[in-house]
Coordinates of C-alpha atoms in Angstrom, one line a residue:
A181 CA 39.1 -65.8 178.0
Y182 CA 37.4 -64.8 181.3
T183 CA 34.1 -65.1 179.2
A184 CA 35.2 -68.4 177.9
F185 CA 36.3 -70.5 180.9
K186 CA 33.0 -69.3 182.8
L187 CA 31.0 -70.0 179.8
Q188 CA 33.2 -74.0 179.5
A189 CA 32.0 -75.0 183.4
L190 CA 28.5 -74.1 182.5
N191 CA 28.5 -75.8 179.2
P192 CA 31.4 -77.7 177.4
D193 CA 29.6 -77.3 174.2
A194 CA 28.6 -73.5 174.2
N195 CA 28.9 -71.3 171.3
L196 CA 30.2 -67.8 171.7
V197 CA 29.5 -64.1 169.7
V198 CA 31.5 -61.4 170.4
A199 CA 30.4 -58.6 168.8
P200 CA 30.9 -54.1 169.6
S201 CA 27.6 -52.6 171.7
D202 CA 28.0 -50.0 169.2
H203 CA 27.6 -50.6 165.8
I204 CA 25.0 -49.5 163.4
I205 CA 23.6 -52.7 162.0
L206 CA 20.5 -51.8 159.8
Q207 CA 19.8 -55.2 158.2
E208 CA 18.6 -57.4 161.4
K209 CA 17.6 -60.4 159.3
A210 CA 20.5 -60.4 157.1
F211 CA 22.8 -60.0 160.7
V212 CA 20.6 -63.2 162.0
D213 CA 20.8 -65.4 158.9
T214 CA 24.9 -64.7 159.0
L215 CA 25.0 -65.3 162.4
E216 CA 23.2 -68.6 162.1
T217 CA 25.8 -69.5 159.5
A218 CA 28.3 -69.3 161.7
L219 CA 27.2 -71.1 164.5
E220 CA 26.1 -73.8 162.4
F221 CA 30.0 -73.8 160.7
T222 CA 31.6 -73.8 164.1
A223 CA 29.4 -76.5 166.0
E224 CA 30.7 -78.6 162.7
N225 CA 34.2 -77.7 162.7
D226 CA 37.3 -76.3 165.4
A227 CA 36.7 -72.5 163.9
L228 CA 37.3 -69.3 164.5
V229 CA 35.3 -67.4 162.4
T230 CA 35.3 -63.8 161.5
L231 CA 32.8 -61.3 159.8
G232 CA 33.4 -59.3 156.6
I233 CA 31.3 -56.5 155.4
Q234 CA 31.3 -56.6 151.7
P235 CA 33.4 -52.9 151.6
S236 CA 31.9 -49.8 149.3
R237 CA 34.6 -47.6 149.9
P238 CA 38.4 -47.5 149.8
D239 CA 37.9 -46.5 154.1
T240 CA 41.7 -46.0 155.2
G241 CA 39.5 -46.4 159.1
Y242 CA 38.9 -50.3 159.2
G243 CA 41.2 -53.2 159.1
Y244 CA 40.6 -55.6 156.5
I245 CA 40.2 -59.3 156.1
E246 CA 42.3 -60.9 152.9
V247 CA 39.9 -63.7 151.5
G248 CA 41.5 -66.7 150.9
T249 CA 39.6 -70.0 149.5
R250 CA 36.4 -71.3 150.0
S251 CA 36.4 -73.7 153.0
S252 CA 36.3 -77.3 151.9
Q253 CA 34.7 -78.1 155.3
F254 CA 31.2 -77.4 155.4
L255 CA 28.4 -76.6 153.2
P256 CA 25.6 -74.8 155.9
G257 CA 22.6 -76.5 155.9
R258 CA 24.1 -79.5 155.0
G259 CA 25.9 -80.5 158.1
T260 CA 28.3 -82.5 156.9
R261 CA 32.4 -82.4 156.3
T262 CA 32.1 -82.2 152.1
G263 CA 34.5 -80.7 149.2
G264 CA 34.1 -77.8 147.9
V265 CA 36.9 -75.0 146.3
R266 CA 36.4 -72.0 145.1
S267 CA 35.3 -71.5 141.4
S268 CA 37.0 -69.7 139.0
E269 CA 33.5 -67.2 139.7
E270 CA 34.2 -66.4 143.1
A271 CA 38.3 -65.5 142.8
A272 CA 37.0 -62.4 140.2
G273 CA 35.3 -61.3 143.6
V274 CA 34.4 -62.5 147.3
A275 CA 30.5 -63.1 146.6
T276 CA 28.2 -61.3 149.4
S277 CA 25.9 -64.6 150.4
V278 CA 25.8 -65.8 154.3
S279 CA 26.2 -69.5 152.7
S280 CA 30.0 -68.9 151.6
V281 CA 33.0 -69.7 154.2
Y282 CA 36.0 -68.2 153.2
E283 CA 39.7 -69.0 154.9
V284 CA 40.8 -65.9 156.2
A285 CA 44.2 -65.5 154.4
A286 CA 45.3 -62.7 156.4
F287 CA 44.0 -59.7 158.4
R288 CA 46.0 -56.5 157.3
E289 CA 46.2 -52.8 159.2
K290 CA 44.2 -49.9 158.2
P291 CA 45.8 -49.0 155.1
D292 CA 46.1 -45.8 153.7
L293 CA 43.9 -44.4 150.4
A294 CA 46.5 -45.9 148.0
T295 CA 46.0 -49.5 149.6
A296 CA 42.4 -49.1 150.2
E297 CA 41.7 -48.7 146.6
Q298 CA 43.4 -51.5 145.7
Y299 CA 41.8 -53.4 148.0
L300 CA 38.6 -52.4 147.0
A301 CA 39.5 -53.2 143.3
S302 CA 40.8 -56.0 143.8
G303 CA 37.2 -57.5 145.5
N304 CA 39.1 -59.8 147.3
Y305 CA 39.4 -57.9 150.8
L306 CA 36.7 -57.6 153.6
W307 CA 36.1 -55.2 156.3
N308 CA 37.2 -56.2 159.6
A309 CA 34.0 -55.8 161.7
G310 CA 35.3 -57.5 164.7
I311 CA 32.6 -59.3 164.9
F312 CA 34.1 -63.4 166.3
I313 CA 31.8 -66.1 166.1
W314 CA 33.4 -69.8 168.2
R315 CA 33.1 -72.8 170.8
V316 CA 34.1 -71.9 173.7
E317 CA 36.7 -75.2 173.5
T318 CA 38.1 -74.3 170.1
L319 CA 38.2 -70.4 171.6
L320 CA 40.6 -72.1 174.8
E321 CA 42.5 -74.1 172.8
S322 CA 43.6 -71.4 170.6
F323 CA 44.5 -69.3 173.9
R324 CA 46.8 -72.0 175.4
K325 CA 48.5 -72.3 172.0
N326 CA 48.9 -68.9 171.2
A327 CA 48.4 -67.0 174.5
E328 CA 49.4 -69.4 177.3
D329 CA 50.4 -66.8 179.5
I330 CA 46.4 -65.7 179.9
H331 CA 45.5 -69.1 179.3
R332 CA 47.5 -70.6 182.4
I333 CA 46.8 -67.8 184.4
L334 CA 42.6 -67.9 183.9
A335 CA 42.8 -71.8 183.4
A336 CA 43.9 -71.4 187.3
G337 CA 40.6 -70.4 188.5
A338 CA 38.4 -73.2 186.8
A339 CA 36.9 -75.0 190.3
R340 CA 35.8 -71.2 191.0
Y341 CA 34.1 -69.8 188.2
N342 CA 30.4 -69.7 188.5
T343 CA 31.0 -69.9 192.5
P344 CA 30.9 -67.7 195.1
E345 CA 34.7 -67.9 195.3
E346 CA 35.1 -66.5 191.2
Q347 CA 35.0 -62.7 192.5
A348 CA 38.0 -62.6 194.6
F349 CA 39.8 -65.3 192.1
I350 CA 39.2 -62.5 189.3
D351 CA 40.0 -59.7 191.4
E352 CA 43.5 -61.0 192.6
A353 CA 44.2 -63.0 188.7
Y354 CA 42.5 -60.6 186.1
P355 CA 45.1 -57.8 186.7
T356 CA 48.2 -59.9 185.6
T357 CA 46.9 -61.1 182.8
P358 CA 48.9 -59.6 179.5
S359 CA 46.6 -56.7 178.3
I360 CA 46.2 -58.3 174.5
S361 CA 43.4 -57.5 172.0
V362 CA 42.4 -60.9 171.1
D363 CA 43.0 -59.7 167.2
Y364 CA 46.7 -60.1 167.9
A365 CA 46.9 -62.9 170.7
I366 CA 45.0 -64.9 168.7
M367 CA 43.2 -64.5 165.2
E368 CA 46.5 -63.2 163.4
K369 CA 48.5 -66.3 165.0
A370 CA 45.6 -69.0 165.0
D371 CA 45.4 -71.8 161.6
N372 CA 42.3 -72.0 161.6
V373 CA 40.6 -68.7 161.1
Y374 CA 37.6 -68.4 158.4
T375 CA 35.3 -65.7 157.5
I376 CA 32.1 -65.0 156.0
P377 CA 31.8 -61.9 153.5
S378 CA 28.6 -60.4 154.8
D379 CA 26.9 -57.1 153.8
F380 CA 23.6 -56.6 156.5
G381 CA 23.9 -52.7 156.5
W382 CA 26.9 -52.3 158.8
S383 CA 29.3 -49.4 160.3
D384 CA 31.0 -49.0 163.6
L385 CA 31.0 -45.0 163.5
G386 CA 34.4 -45.4 165.0
T387 CA 35.5 -42.5 161.6
W388 CA 34.8 -39.4 160.3
A389 CA 34.6 -41.1 156.7
S390 CA 32.0 -43.7 158.2
L391 CA 30.2 -41.2 160.2
H392 CA 29.3 -38.9 157.1
A393 CA 28.6 -41.9 155.2
E394 CA 26.0 -43.2 157.3
S395 CA 24.4 -39.8 158.0
D396 CA 22.0 -37.5 155.9
Q397 CA 23.3 -36.0 153.4
D398 CA 22.7 -32.4 151.2
E399 CA 22.2 -32.1 148.0
A400 CA 26.2 -31.6 147.6
G401 CA 27.1 -34.6 149.8
N402 CA 27.9 -32.7 152.8
V403 CA 26.9 -33.5 156.4
I404 CA 26.4 -30.3 158.2
Q405 CA 26.1 -31.0 161.9
G406 CA 25.9 -26.9 163.3
E407 CA 23.3 -24.4 163.0
N408 CA 25.1 -21.3 161.5
V409 CA 27.7 -22.8 159.1
M410 CA 27.3 -20.9 154.9
A411 CA 29.1 -23.0 152.9
Y412 CA 30.1 -22.1 149.2
G413 CA 31.5 -24.8 146.7
V414 CA 31.7 -27.2 149.3
K415 CA 31.2 -31.0 148.3
D416 CA 31.4 -34.3 150.0
S417 CA 32.6 -33.1 153.8
L418 CA 31.9 -33.7 157.3
V419 CA 31.4 -29.9 159.2
R420 CA 31.0 -30.0 162.7
L421 CA 30.4 -26.8 165.0
P422 CA 29.1 -26.0 168.7
K423 CA 26.5 -24.0 168.9
G424 CA 26.6 -20.6 168.7
K425 CA 29.8 -21.0 166.2
L426 CA 29.6 -19.3 162.9
A427 CA 31.7 -20.9 160.1
V428 CA 31.9 -19.6 156.2
I429 CA 33.7 -21.8 154.0
G430 CA 34.6 -22.4 150.8
G431 CA 36.2 -24.5 147.9
L432 CA 36.1 -27.6 150.3
E433 CA 35.8 -31.0 148.5
G434 CA 36.3 -34.7 150.6
Y435 CA 37.2 -32.4 153.9
I436 CA 36.7 -33.2 157.4
V437 CA 36.1 -29.5 159.3
V438 CA 35.5 -30.2 163.3
D439 CA 35.6 -27.4 166.0
E440 CA 35.6 -28.9 169.3
G441 CA 36.6 -27.6 172.5
D442 CA 39.6 -25.3 172.3
A443 CA 40.9 -27.6 168.9
L444 CA 39.3 -27.4 165.3
L445 CA 40.5 -30.2 162.7
I446 CA 40.4 -29.1 158.7
W447 CA 41.7 -32.4 157.3
P448 CA 41.3 -34.4 154.1
K449 CA 38.7 -37.2 154.6
S450 CA 41.2 -39.1 152.3
R451 CA 44.0 -39.3 155.1
E452 CA 41.8 -40.0 158.2
Q453 CA 44.5 -42.7 159.4
E454 CA 46.8 -39.7 159.4
I455 CA 44.7 -37.9 162.5
K456 CA 45.2 -40.3 165.5
K457 CA 49.1 -39.9 165.1
I458 CA 48.7 -36.4 164.7
T459 CA 46.4 -36.0 167.3
G460 CA 48.6 -37.7 169.6
E461 CA 51.2 -35.5 169.0
I462 CA 49.4 -32.8 169.6
Q463 CA 48.5 -34.5 173.1
D464 CA 52.4 -35.2 173.5
D465 CA 53.1 -31.3 173.4
R466 CA 50.6 -30.7 175.9
Y467 CA 48.4 -28.3 173.2
L468 CA 44.8 -30.2 174.3

């Protein structure tokens, strides 16, 4: 919201792209093409757009986007509002195309494995990449409607943004704003949220499973990060050990084995969503 107010003071018609800095994007042209479509869409419509990634596996470490109907407001490249609904072919599975803009039916929290498998099989769910595109006016109006406290506090400094008085205002006002992510404050409440099904070699590397998927694997599908690992009958696993540590591992399939500091983690990759909870319990017990 703070950035949007600053940009609004410079250019009320500005579009804004919000993207994490630590994600992998392997296909840059496809990424740029998708952003251009999103920017064209938000320029023509009062819309909040989030990019959805075509899932390649039932990952439990990502949130999901449930795809709704195709937008009837816009066809990229035309610049006009026009008719159009989702076809029966599209309903069977979201088409990978930068020219497809869909309404978001719902955001889904990180699922368990069974639910993730259902999402993948349905063909109607996307990974939530946390990449957003919107006009600053649209975003600020959504803050006004859905997160009024944040909007009210930061709007009070409208005359000071991009002036020497800005920093003093922010130092005083910003700490008083509610601490909440844009997902919860805006995206899950707004009724003008859209997604573009995308495929541009994306990963956020925020989970052990995604690190395993994006790293070089041996012939058994293992990612071994360690100098002294003796693996027997180990498949589809991630093993990460500190320098000088010897490990003999046998008979594991689909596991995460990580030895860091004074803790050793051995956990099924398919149940990775449980690790955060377990780690919290351990820290509460002051073991780590």
